Short mmCIF file of N, CA and C in Angstrom, two decimals:
data_model
loop_
_atom_site.label_atom_id
_atom_site.label_comp_id
_atom_site.label_asym_id
_atom_site.label_seq_id
_atom_site.Cartn_x
_atom_site.Cartn_y
_atom_site.Cartn_z
N MET A 283 0.85 -1.19 0.00
CA MET A 283 0.00 0.00 0.00
C MET A 283 0.89 1.25 0.00
N ILE A 284 0.56 2.17 -0.89
CA ILE A 284 1.34 3.41 -0.92
C ILE A 284 0.94 4.30 0.26
N GLN A 285 1.79 5.26 0.54
CA GLN A 285 1.56 6.15 1.69
C GLN A 285 0.22 6.85 1.56
N PRO A 286 -0.64 6.76 2.58
CA PRO A 286 -1.94 7.42 2.49
C PRO A 286 -1.81 8.93 2.67
N LEU A 287 -2.88 9.63 2.32
CA LEU A 287 -3.01 11.05 2.64
C LEU A 287 -3.61 11.18 4.04
N GLY A 288 -3.36 12.30 4.69
CA GLY A 288 -3.89 12.53 6.03
C GLY A 288 -5.01 13.55 6.01
N VAL A 289 -6.05 13.30 6.80
CA VAL A 289 -7.17 14.23 6.91
C VAL A 289 -7.43 14.48 8.40
N ILE A 290 -7.34 15.73 8.80
CA ILE A 290 -7.61 16.12 10.19
C ILE A 290 -9.08 16.50 10.29
N LEU A 291 -9.79 15.81 11.17
CA LEU A 291 -11.23 16.03 11.33
C LEU A 291 -11.48 17.15 12.32
N ALA A 292 -11.92 18.30 11.80
CA ALA A 292 -12.21 19.46 12.63
C ALA A 292 -13.60 19.99 12.33
N GLY A 293 -14.48 19.10 11.89
CA GLY A 293 -15.81 19.52 11.45
C GLY A 293 -16.85 19.62 12.54
N GLY A 294 -16.49 19.29 13.79
CA GLY A 294 -17.46 19.32 14.88
C GLY A 294 -17.79 20.73 15.32
N GLN A 295 -18.77 20.83 16.23
CA GLN A 295 -19.25 22.14 16.64
C GLN A 295 -18.67 22.62 17.97
N ALA A 296 -17.89 21.77 18.65
CA ALA A 296 -17.21 22.14 19.91
C ALA A 296 -18.18 22.74 20.93
N THR A 297 -19.35 22.12 21.06
CA THR A 297 -20.38 22.68 21.95
C THR A 297 -19.94 22.70 23.41
N ARG A 298 -19.16 21.70 23.85
CA ARG A 298 -18.73 21.67 25.26
C ARG A 298 -17.68 22.72 25.56
N MET A 299 -17.10 23.30 24.50
CA MET A 299 -16.09 24.34 24.69
C MET A 299 -16.69 25.71 24.40
N GLY A 300 -18.01 25.75 24.19
CA GLY A 300 -18.67 27.03 23.93
C GLY A 300 -18.70 27.40 22.46
N GLY A 301 -18.45 26.42 21.58
CA GLY A 301 -18.46 26.68 20.14
C GLY A 301 -17.10 27.15 19.64
N GLY A 302 -17.01 27.36 18.34
CA GLY A 302 -15.75 27.80 17.74
C GLY A 302 -14.84 26.63 17.42
N ASP A 303 -13.60 26.95 17.10
CA ASP A 303 -12.64 25.93 16.68
C ASP A 303 -11.71 25.58 17.83
N LYS A 304 -11.93 24.42 18.44
CA LYS A 304 -11.07 23.98 19.54
C LYS A 304 -9.61 23.91 19.09
N GLY A 305 -9.42 23.46 17.86
CA GLY A 305 -8.07 23.27 17.36
C GLY A 305 -7.23 24.54 17.34
N LEU A 306 -7.88 25.69 17.31
CA LEU A 306 -7.14 26.96 17.25
C LEU A 306 -6.81 27.51 18.63
N LEU A 307 -7.22 26.81 19.69
CA LEU A 307 -6.89 27.26 21.04
C LEU A 307 -5.39 27.07 21.30
N PRO A 308 -4.77 27.99 22.06
CA PRO A 308 -3.33 27.88 22.30
C PRO A 308 -2.97 26.66 23.14
N LEU A 309 -1.88 26.03 22.75
CA LEU A 309 -1.33 24.90 23.51
C LEU A 309 0.19 24.96 23.35
N GLY A 310 0.89 25.16 24.46
CA GLY A 310 2.34 25.30 24.39
C GLY A 310 2.72 26.49 23.53
N ARG A 311 3.66 26.24 22.59
CA ARG A 311 4.12 27.33 21.72
C ARG A 311 3.27 27.46 20.45
N GLY A 312 2.24 26.66 20.35
CA GLY A 312 1.39 26.71 19.16
C GLY A 312 -0.07 26.62 19.53
N THR A 313 -0.81 25.85 18.74
CA THR A 313 -2.22 25.59 19.01
C THR A 313 -2.41 24.08 19.10
N ILE A 314 -3.59 23.66 19.54
CA ILE A 314 -3.89 22.22 19.56
C ILE A 314 -3.69 21.66 18.15
N LEU A 315 -4.21 22.39 17.17
CA LEU A 315 -4.15 21.94 15.78
C LEU A 315 -2.72 21.87 15.25
N SER A 316 -1.88 22.81 15.64
CA SER A 316 -0.49 22.77 15.16
C SER A 316 0.23 21.52 15.68
N HIS A 317 -0.12 21.08 16.91
CA HIS A 317 0.46 19.85 17.45
C HIS A 317 -0.02 18.63 16.65
N VAL A 318 -1.31 18.64 16.28
CA VAL A 318 -1.87 17.54 15.48
C VAL A 318 -1.18 17.48 14.11
N ILE A 319 -1.02 18.64 13.47
CA ILE A 319 -0.37 18.69 12.16
C ILE A 319 1.07 18.18 12.26
N GLU A 320 1.80 18.62 13.28
CA GLU A 320 3.19 18.18 13.47
C GLU A 320 3.31 16.67 13.61
N ARG A 321 2.33 16.05 14.24
CA ARG A 321 2.37 14.59 14.42
C ARG A 321 1.97 13.85 13.16
N LEU A 322 1.01 14.41 12.41
CA LEU A 322 0.48 13.68 11.26
C LEU A 322 1.34 13.85 10.01
N GLU A 323 1.83 15.06 9.77
CA GLU A 323 2.53 15.35 8.50
C GLU A 323 3.66 14.37 8.17
N PRO A 324 4.54 14.02 9.12
CA PRO A 324 5.64 13.12 8.75
C PRO A 324 5.18 11.70 8.40
N GLN A 325 3.93 11.36 8.74
CA GLN A 325 3.46 9.99 8.55
C GLN A 325 2.67 9.77 7.26
N VAL A 326 2.35 10.87 6.55
CA VAL A 326 1.47 10.76 5.38
C VAL A 326 2.06 11.51 4.18
N ALA A 327 1.42 11.31 3.03
CA ALA A 327 1.91 11.92 1.79
C ALA A 327 1.43 13.36 1.60
N GLY A 328 0.51 13.81 2.42
CA GLY A 328 -0.04 15.17 2.34
C GLY A 328 -1.17 15.28 3.33
N VAL A 329 -1.53 16.49 3.74
CA VAL A 329 -2.54 16.69 4.78
C VAL A 329 -3.58 17.69 4.31
N ALA A 330 -4.84 17.41 4.63
CA ALA A 330 -5.94 18.36 4.44
C ALA A 330 -6.70 18.47 5.76
N LEU A 331 -7.43 19.54 5.90
CA LEU A 331 -8.22 19.80 7.09
C LEU A 331 -9.69 19.73 6.71
N ASN A 332 -10.45 18.87 7.39
CA ASN A 332 -11.91 18.82 7.20
C ASN A 332 -12.55 19.75 8.21
N ALA A 333 -13.11 20.86 7.71
CA ALA A 333 -13.77 21.83 8.58
C ALA A 333 -14.90 22.50 7.81
N ASN A 334 -15.95 22.87 8.53
CA ASN A 334 -17.09 23.52 7.91
C ASN A 334 -17.06 25.01 8.23
N GLY A 335 -17.85 25.79 7.49
CA GLY A 335 -17.83 27.23 7.69
C GLY A 335 -16.77 27.89 6.83
N ASP A 336 -16.41 29.12 7.19
CA ASP A 336 -15.47 29.92 6.39
C ASP A 336 -14.05 29.35 6.49
N PRO A 337 -13.50 28.86 5.37
CA PRO A 337 -12.17 28.26 5.42
C PRO A 337 -11.06 29.29 5.67
N ALA A 338 -11.36 30.57 5.50
CA ALA A 338 -10.34 31.61 5.63
C ALA A 338 -9.70 31.64 7.02
N ARG A 339 -10.44 31.17 8.03
CA ARG A 339 -9.89 31.20 9.39
C ARG A 339 -8.69 30.27 9.55
N PHE A 340 -8.48 29.38 8.59
CA PHE A 340 -7.35 28.46 8.63
C PHE A 340 -6.27 28.82 7.61
N ASP A 341 -6.36 30.01 7.00
CA ASP A 341 -5.42 30.39 5.94
C ASP A 341 -3.96 30.25 6.34
N ASN A 342 -3.65 30.58 7.60
CA ASN A 342 -2.24 30.55 8.04
C ASN A 342 -1.66 29.14 8.10
N LEU A 343 -2.49 28.11 8.01
CA LEU A 343 -2.00 26.73 8.08
C LEU A 343 -1.46 26.24 6.73
N ASN A 344 -1.83 26.93 5.66
CA ASN A 344 -1.41 26.51 4.32
C ASN A 344 -1.78 25.06 4.01
N LEU A 345 -2.99 24.68 4.41
CA LEU A 345 -3.51 23.34 4.12
C LEU A 345 -4.80 23.47 3.32
N PRO A 346 -5.08 22.50 2.43
CA PRO A 346 -6.40 22.50 1.80
C PRO A 346 -7.46 22.30 2.88
N VAL A 347 -8.56 23.05 2.81
CA VAL A 347 -9.68 22.89 3.74
C VAL A 347 -10.85 22.31 2.97
N ILE A 348 -11.31 21.15 3.39
CA ILE A 348 -12.41 20.46 2.71
C ILE A 348 -13.61 20.41 3.65
N HIS A 349 -14.79 20.67 3.12
CA HIS A 349 -15.98 20.69 3.97
C HIS A 349 -16.84 19.46 3.71
N ASP A 350 -17.72 19.17 4.68
CA ASP A 350 -18.63 18.03 4.55
C ASP A 350 -19.54 18.21 3.34
N SER A 351 -19.77 17.12 2.62
CA SER A 351 -20.72 17.18 1.50
C SER A 351 -22.11 16.75 1.96
N ILE A 352 -22.19 16.13 3.14
CA ILE A 352 -23.48 15.75 3.73
C ILE A 352 -23.88 16.89 4.67
N ALA A 353 -25.07 17.44 4.49
CA ALA A 353 -25.49 18.62 5.25
C ALA A 353 -25.84 18.27 6.70
N GLY A 354 -25.77 19.28 7.56
CA GLY A 354 -26.30 19.18 8.91
C GLY A 354 -25.40 18.53 9.94
N PHE A 355 -24.11 18.72 9.88
CA PHE A 355 -23.18 18.17 10.87
C PHE A 355 -23.46 16.68 11.12
N ALA A 356 -23.17 15.88 10.12
CA ALA A 356 -23.48 14.44 10.15
C ALA A 356 -22.43 13.62 10.89
N GLY A 357 -21.49 14.28 11.56
CA GLY A 357 -20.53 13.56 12.39
C GLY A 357 -19.26 13.19 11.66
N PRO A 358 -18.38 12.44 12.36
CA PRO A 358 -17.06 12.13 11.80
C PRO A 358 -17.08 11.40 10.47
N LEU A 359 -18.07 10.53 10.26
CA LEU A 359 -18.11 9.80 8.99
C LEU A 359 -18.27 10.74 7.81
N SER A 360 -18.96 11.84 8.02
CA SER A 360 -19.11 12.83 6.96
C SER A 360 -17.75 13.46 6.63
N GLY A 361 -16.93 13.68 7.65
CA GLY A 361 -15.57 14.17 7.44
C GLY A 361 -14.71 13.15 6.72
N VAL A 362 -14.90 11.88 7.08
CA VAL A 362 -14.17 10.81 6.38
C VAL A 362 -14.53 10.82 4.90
N LEU A 363 -15.83 10.93 4.61
CA LEU A 363 -16.28 10.96 3.21
C LEU A 363 -15.67 12.15 2.47
N ALA A 364 -15.67 13.32 3.10
CA ALA A 364 -15.06 14.50 2.46
C ALA A 364 -13.58 14.24 2.17
N GLY A 365 -12.90 13.59 3.11
CA GLY A 365 -11.50 13.24 2.91
C GLY A 365 -11.29 12.26 1.78
N LEU A 366 -12.18 11.26 1.68
CA LEU A 366 -12.07 10.28 0.60
C LEU A 366 -12.30 10.94 -0.76
N ASP A 367 -13.29 11.84 -0.82
CA ASP A 367 -13.54 12.56 -2.08
C ASP A 367 -12.32 13.37 -2.49
N TRP A 368 -11.71 14.04 -1.51
CA TRP A 368 -10.50 14.83 -1.79
C TRP A 368 -9.36 13.93 -2.25
N ALA A 369 -9.18 12.81 -1.54
CA ALA A 369 -8.09 11.89 -1.89
C ALA A 369 -8.27 11.31 -3.29
N ALA A 370 -9.52 11.08 -3.68
CA ALA A 370 -9.78 10.55 -5.02
C ALA A 370 -9.29 11.51 -6.09
N THR A 371 -9.41 12.81 -5.85
CA THR A 371 -8.94 13.79 -6.83
C THR A 371 -7.42 13.82 -6.90
N LYS A 372 -6.76 13.30 -5.87
CA LYS A 372 -5.29 13.28 -5.82
C LYS A 372 -4.73 11.94 -6.29
N GLY A 373 -5.61 11.00 -6.63
CA GLY A 373 -5.15 9.69 -7.07
C GLY A 373 -4.69 8.79 -5.94
N ALA A 374 -5.05 9.13 -4.70
CA ALA A 374 -4.64 8.32 -3.54
C ALA A 374 -5.59 7.13 -3.37
N THR A 375 -5.09 6.07 -2.74
CA THR A 375 -5.94 4.90 -2.50
C THR A 375 -6.54 4.90 -1.10
N HIS A 376 -5.90 5.59 -0.14
CA HIS A 376 -6.34 5.57 1.26
C HIS A 376 -6.11 6.93 1.92
N ILE A 377 -6.87 7.17 2.97
CA ILE A 377 -6.58 8.28 3.87
C ILE A 377 -6.46 7.74 5.29
N VAL A 378 -5.75 8.50 6.11
CA VAL A 378 -5.75 8.27 7.56
C VAL A 378 -6.32 9.52 8.20
N THR A 379 -7.28 9.34 9.09
CA THR A 379 -7.88 10.47 9.79
C THR A 379 -7.35 10.59 11.21
N ALA A 380 -7.30 11.84 11.67
CA ALA A 380 -6.93 12.15 13.05
C ALA A 380 -7.84 13.28 13.52
N ALA A 381 -8.20 13.26 14.80
CA ALA A 381 -9.07 14.29 15.35
C ALA A 381 -8.27 15.55 15.64
N ALA A 382 -8.89 16.71 15.37
CA ALA A 382 -8.21 18.01 15.53
C ALA A 382 -8.01 18.40 16.99
N ASP A 383 -8.64 17.66 17.92
CA ASP A 383 -8.56 18.04 19.35
C ASP A 383 -7.75 17.04 20.17
N THR A 384 -6.94 16.22 19.48
CA THR A 384 -6.20 15.14 20.14
C THR A 384 -4.71 15.29 19.83
N PRO A 385 -4.00 16.14 20.60
CA PRO A 385 -2.65 16.54 20.20
C PRO A 385 -1.53 15.55 20.50
N PHE A 386 -1.82 14.44 21.20
CA PHE A 386 -0.74 13.54 21.62
C PHE A 386 -0.83 12.15 20.99
N PHE A 387 -1.57 12.03 19.89
CA PHE A 387 -1.75 10.70 19.29
C PHE A 387 -0.40 10.13 18.83
N PRO A 388 -0.31 8.80 18.69
CA PRO A 388 0.99 8.15 18.46
C PRO A 388 1.69 8.60 17.18
N CYS A 389 3.01 8.72 17.28
CA CYS A 389 3.84 9.09 16.12
C CYS A 389 3.98 7.95 15.13
N ASP A 390 3.52 6.75 15.51
CA ASP A 390 3.52 5.62 14.57
C ASP A 390 2.09 5.20 14.23
N LEU A 391 1.15 6.13 14.33
CA LEU A 391 -0.26 5.83 14.05
C LEU A 391 -0.44 5.20 12.67
N VAL A 392 0.11 5.84 11.65
CA VAL A 392 -0.14 5.40 10.27
C VAL A 392 0.42 4.01 10.00
N PRO A 393 1.70 3.74 10.30
CA PRO A 393 2.19 2.38 10.03
C PRO A 393 1.45 1.31 10.83
N GLN A 394 1.04 1.63 12.04
CA GLN A 394 0.29 0.65 12.85
C GLN A 394 -1.09 0.38 12.26
N LEU A 395 -1.75 1.43 11.78
CA LEU A 395 -3.05 1.23 11.14
C LEU A 395 -2.91 0.42 9.85
N MET A 396 -1.87 0.70 9.08
CA MET A 396 -1.66 -0.04 7.83
C MET A 396 -1.39 -1.52 8.11
N MET A 397 -0.61 -1.78 9.15
CA MET A 397 -0.31 -3.17 9.51
C MET A 397 -1.57 -3.88 10.03
N ALA A 398 -2.38 -3.17 10.81
CA ALA A 398 -3.61 -3.76 11.35
C ALA A 398 -4.58 -4.13 10.24
N ALA A 399 -4.70 -3.26 9.24
CA ALA A 399 -5.58 -3.55 8.10
C ALA A 399 -5.09 -4.78 7.35
N GLU A 400 -3.78 -4.83 7.14
CA GLU A 400 -3.20 -5.97 6.44
C GLU A 400 -3.43 -7.27 7.22
N ASN A 401 -3.21 -7.23 8.53
CA ASN A 401 -3.39 -8.42 9.36
C ASN A 401 -4.84 -8.90 9.40
N ALA A 402 -5.78 -7.94 9.29
CA ALA A 402 -7.20 -8.29 9.31
C ALA A 402 -7.73 -8.58 7.90
N ASN A 403 -6.84 -8.49 6.91
CA ASN A 403 -7.23 -8.64 5.51
C ASN A 403 -8.39 -7.70 5.18
N SER A 404 -8.25 -6.47 5.64
CA SER A 404 -9.27 -5.44 5.46
C SER A 404 -8.61 -4.19 4.89
N GLN A 405 -9.42 -3.29 4.35
CA GLN A 405 -8.89 -2.01 3.88
C GLN A 405 -9.06 -0.92 4.93
N ILE A 406 -9.76 -1.26 6.02
CA ILE A 406 -10.06 -0.29 7.08
C ILE A 406 -9.42 -0.76 8.37
N ALA A 407 -8.91 0.19 9.15
CA ALA A 407 -8.44 -0.13 10.51
C ALA A 407 -8.72 1.07 11.40
N LEU A 408 -9.04 0.78 12.66
CA LEU A 408 -9.26 1.84 13.65
C LEU A 408 -8.26 1.67 14.79
N ALA A 409 -7.89 2.79 15.39
CA ALA A 409 -7.01 2.75 16.56
C ALA A 409 -7.81 2.32 17.79
N THR A 410 -7.16 1.56 18.66
CA THR A 410 -7.74 1.20 19.95
C THR A 410 -6.67 1.39 21.03
N SER A 411 -7.14 1.55 22.25
CA SER A 411 -6.26 1.56 23.42
C SER A 411 -7.03 0.85 24.51
N PRO A 412 -6.43 0.62 25.69
CA PRO A 412 -7.15 -0.13 26.72
C PRO A 412 -8.55 0.41 27.03
N GLY A 413 -8.76 1.72 26.83
CA GLY A 413 -10.07 2.31 27.12
C GLY A 413 -11.11 2.13 26.03
N GLY A 414 -10.72 1.58 24.88
CA GLY A 414 -11.70 1.34 23.81
C GLY A 414 -11.21 1.79 22.45
N ARG A 415 -12.16 1.83 21.51
CA ARG A 415 -11.85 2.21 20.13
C ARG A 415 -11.84 3.72 19.98
N HIS A 416 -11.05 4.18 19.01
CA HIS A 416 -10.96 5.62 18.71
C HIS A 416 -11.33 5.79 17.23
N PRO A 417 -12.65 5.87 16.96
CA PRO A 417 -13.10 5.81 15.57
C PRO A 417 -12.73 7.01 14.71
N THR A 418 -12.23 8.10 15.30
CA THR A 418 -11.78 9.21 14.46
C THR A 418 -10.33 9.03 14.03
N PHE A 419 -9.69 7.98 14.51
CA PHE A 419 -8.32 7.65 14.10
C PHE A 419 -8.38 6.35 13.31
N GLY A 420 -8.42 6.50 11.98
CA GLY A 420 -8.59 5.31 11.16
C GLY A 420 -7.93 5.41 9.81
N LEU A 421 -7.80 4.24 9.18
CA LEU A 421 -7.33 4.09 7.80
C LEU A 421 -8.56 3.75 6.97
N TRP A 422 -8.77 4.51 5.89
CA TRP A 422 -10.00 4.38 5.10
C TRP A 422 -9.65 4.29 3.61
N PRO A 423 -10.29 3.36 2.87
CA PRO A 423 -9.99 3.22 1.44
C PRO A 423 -10.89 4.08 0.57
N VAL A 424 -10.30 4.74 -0.41
CA VAL A 424 -11.07 5.53 -1.37
C VAL A 424 -12.08 4.63 -2.11
N ALA A 425 -11.75 3.36 -2.27
CA ALA A 425 -12.63 2.43 -2.99
C ALA A 425 -14.02 2.29 -2.35
N LEU A 426 -14.14 2.59 -1.05
CA LEU A 426 -15.44 2.46 -0.38
C LEU A 426 -16.18 3.80 -0.27
N CYS A 427 -15.74 4.77 -1.03
CA CYS A 427 -16.33 6.11 -1.01
C CYS A 427 -17.84 6.07 -1.27
N ASP A 428 -18.25 5.41 -2.33
CA ASP A 428 -19.68 5.38 -2.70
C ASP A 428 -20.49 4.62 -1.67
N ASP A 429 -19.93 3.55 -1.12
CA ASP A 429 -20.60 2.77 -0.08
C ASP A 429 -20.85 3.65 1.15
N LEU A 430 -19.85 4.43 1.54
CA LEU A 430 -19.98 5.31 2.70
C LEU A 430 -21.00 6.42 2.41
N ARG A 431 -20.95 6.99 1.22
CA ARG A 431 -21.90 8.05 0.86
C ARG A 431 -23.34 7.53 0.97
N ALA A 432 -23.57 6.32 0.44
CA ALA A 432 -24.92 5.74 0.50
C ALA A 432 -25.35 5.50 1.95
N ALA A 433 -24.42 5.03 2.79
CA ALA A 433 -24.75 4.78 4.20
C ALA A 433 -25.12 6.08 4.90
N LEU A 434 -24.35 7.14 4.64
CA LEU A 434 -24.64 8.44 5.26
C LEU A 434 -25.97 9.00 4.76
N GLU A 435 -26.24 8.84 3.48
CA GLU A 435 -27.51 9.34 2.93
C GLU A 435 -28.70 8.56 3.49
N ASP A 436 -28.45 7.31 3.92
CA ASP A 436 -29.49 6.50 4.57
C ASP A 436 -29.63 6.82 6.05
N GLY A 437 -28.79 7.75 6.56
CA GLY A 437 -28.93 8.17 7.95
C GLY A 437 -27.93 7.57 8.92
N LEU A 438 -27.00 6.75 8.45
CA LEU A 438 -26.00 6.17 9.35
C LEU A 438 -25.08 7.26 9.90
N ARG A 439 -24.84 7.25 11.20
CA ARG A 439 -23.96 8.25 11.81
C ARG A 439 -22.88 7.61 12.67
N LYS A 440 -23.08 6.38 13.11
CA LYS A 440 -22.13 5.74 14.03
C LYS A 440 -21.00 5.08 13.25
N VAL A 441 -19.79 5.55 13.48
CA VAL A 441 -18.63 5.08 12.73
C VAL A 441 -18.50 3.56 12.78
N VAL A 442 -18.56 3.01 14.00
CA VAL A 442 -18.26 1.58 14.15
C VAL A 442 -19.31 0.68 13.50
N LEU A 443 -20.54 1.16 13.33
CA LEU A 443 -21.54 0.34 12.62
C LEU A 443 -21.10 0.13 11.18
N TRP A 444 -20.52 1.17 10.58
CA TRP A 444 -20.07 1.04 9.20
C TRP A 444 -18.76 0.26 9.12
N THR A 445 -17.82 0.55 10.00
CA THR A 445 -16.52 -0.14 9.92
C THR A 445 -16.65 -1.62 10.26
N ASP A 446 -17.52 -1.97 11.21
CA ASP A 446 -17.72 -3.38 11.55
C ASP A 446 -18.29 -4.15 10.36
N LYS A 447 -19.17 -3.51 9.62
CA LYS A 447 -19.76 -4.15 8.44
C LYS A 447 -18.68 -4.53 7.42
N HIS A 448 -17.58 -3.77 7.43
CA HIS A 448 -16.50 -4.01 6.47
C HIS A 448 -15.31 -4.75 7.10
N GLY A 449 -15.49 -5.31 8.28
CA GLY A 449 -14.44 -6.13 8.90
C GLY A 449 -13.18 -5.37 9.23
N ALA A 450 -13.34 -4.18 9.78
CA ALA A 450 -12.17 -3.33 10.08
C ALA A 450 -11.20 -4.00 11.03
N GLY A 451 -9.91 -3.77 10.79
CA GLY A 451 -8.87 -4.21 11.71
C GLY A 451 -8.74 -3.23 12.87
N SER A 452 -8.01 -3.66 13.90
CA SER A 452 -7.76 -2.79 15.06
C SER A 452 -6.26 -2.66 15.29
N ALA A 453 -5.81 -1.42 15.41
CA ALA A 453 -4.41 -1.16 15.76
C ALA A 453 -4.38 -0.82 17.24
N ALA A 454 -3.81 -1.71 18.05
CA ALA A 454 -3.83 -1.55 19.50
C ALA A 454 -2.63 -0.73 19.97
N PHE A 455 -2.92 0.34 20.69
CA PHE A 455 -1.88 1.18 21.29
C PHE A 455 -1.97 1.04 22.80
N PRO A 456 -0.83 1.05 23.50
CA PRO A 456 -0.83 0.71 24.92
C PRO A 456 -1.34 1.79 25.85
N GLU A 457 -1.34 3.06 25.41
CA GLU A 457 -1.65 4.16 26.33
C GLU A 457 -2.92 4.90 25.94
N ASP A 458 -3.88 4.97 26.88
CA ASP A 458 -5.08 5.79 26.65
C ASP A 458 -4.72 7.26 26.51
N THR A 459 -3.68 7.70 27.21
CA THR A 459 -3.33 9.13 27.20
C THR A 459 -2.94 9.62 25.81
N ALA A 460 -2.50 8.71 24.94
CA ALA A 460 -2.16 9.11 23.57
C ALA A 460 -3.38 9.68 22.84
N PHE A 461 -4.56 9.26 23.28
CA PHE A 461 -5.79 9.69 22.61
C PHE A 461 -6.60 10.67 23.48
N PHE A 462 -5.91 11.31 24.42
CA PHE A 462 -6.54 12.33 25.25
C PHE A 462 -7.02 13.47 24.36
N ASN A 463 -8.32 13.78 24.44
CA ASN A 463 -8.81 14.87 23.59
C ASN A 463 -9.35 16.02 24.43
N VAL A 464 -9.20 17.20 23.87
CA VAL A 464 -9.53 18.43 24.59
C VAL A 464 -10.98 18.82 24.27
N ASN A 465 -11.86 18.57 25.25
CA ASN A 465 -13.27 18.91 25.06
C ASN A 465 -13.71 20.10 25.91
N THR A 466 -13.02 20.34 27.02
CA THR A 466 -13.43 21.38 27.96
C THR A 466 -12.23 22.25 28.32
N ARG A 467 -12.49 23.34 29.00
CA ARG A 467 -11.39 24.21 29.47
C ARG A 467 -10.48 23.44 30.42
N ASP A 468 -11.05 22.60 31.27
CA ASP A 468 -10.23 21.79 32.19
C ASP A 468 -9.31 20.85 31.41
N ASP A 469 -9.84 20.28 30.33
CA ASP A 469 -9.01 19.41 29.49
C ASP A 469 -7.82 20.19 28.91
N LEU A 470 -8.07 21.43 28.54
CA LEU A 470 -7.00 22.25 27.97
C LEU A 470 -5.89 22.49 28.99
N VAL A 471 -6.30 22.74 30.24
CA VAL A 471 -5.32 22.90 31.33
C VAL A 471 -4.51 21.61 31.48
N GLN A 472 -5.21 20.47 31.44
CA GLN A 472 -4.54 19.18 31.57
C GLN A 472 -3.57 18.94 30.41
N ALA A 473 -3.99 19.32 29.19
CA ALA A 473 -3.14 19.15 28.00
C ALA A 473 -1.86 19.97 28.14
N GLN A 474 -1.98 21.20 28.67
CA GLN A 474 -0.78 22.03 28.89
C GLN A 474 0.19 21.31 29.83
N ALA A 475 -0.36 20.66 30.85
CA ALA A 475 0.48 19.96 31.82
C ALA A 475 1.13 18.72 31.22
N MET A 476 0.53 18.18 30.16
CA MET A 476 1.06 16.95 29.54
C MET A 476 2.17 17.23 28.52
N LEU A 477 2.37 18.50 28.18
CA LEU A 477 3.40 18.83 27.18
C LEU A 477 4.79 18.49 27.65
#
């Protein structure tokens, strides 16, 4: 499998943080999102940001910004679909997704997901840790783009219902803290302490 493209999922509404873009909140010498980009970029062939609304707010990142094609904040799978559509225009076979509010995810995420998919004889793999599955951290094939679009148009919103149907592999990581995500102001304080 050739190196996948990376898609950072930032399409949520951040309601627990009072709205706005969580990823743009300061963390250390940068933002939450800059930490995510730094971790993902070396592992993939290129990076795009899945975000809705005015893309100009991300101009300083110099990344393509792709929006959901399914209306009404349809959740992470809608961001995955947007990423697959973008990857198809680039001639890529797969994307790897990462959440925009999870700055400490593993530096070997992509190779582990690729190995997990291969071991499961699947084109899809999701990250897991002792605390459970992390469905926003996954390897997704462009070949299943139309299947995913149809599922979303039928109202499917739960990631694992779709990935289980396709026999997704699991990439097991030992630390739950790698997938610590910033949902509240308290989480942001904790993330600063984890730097």
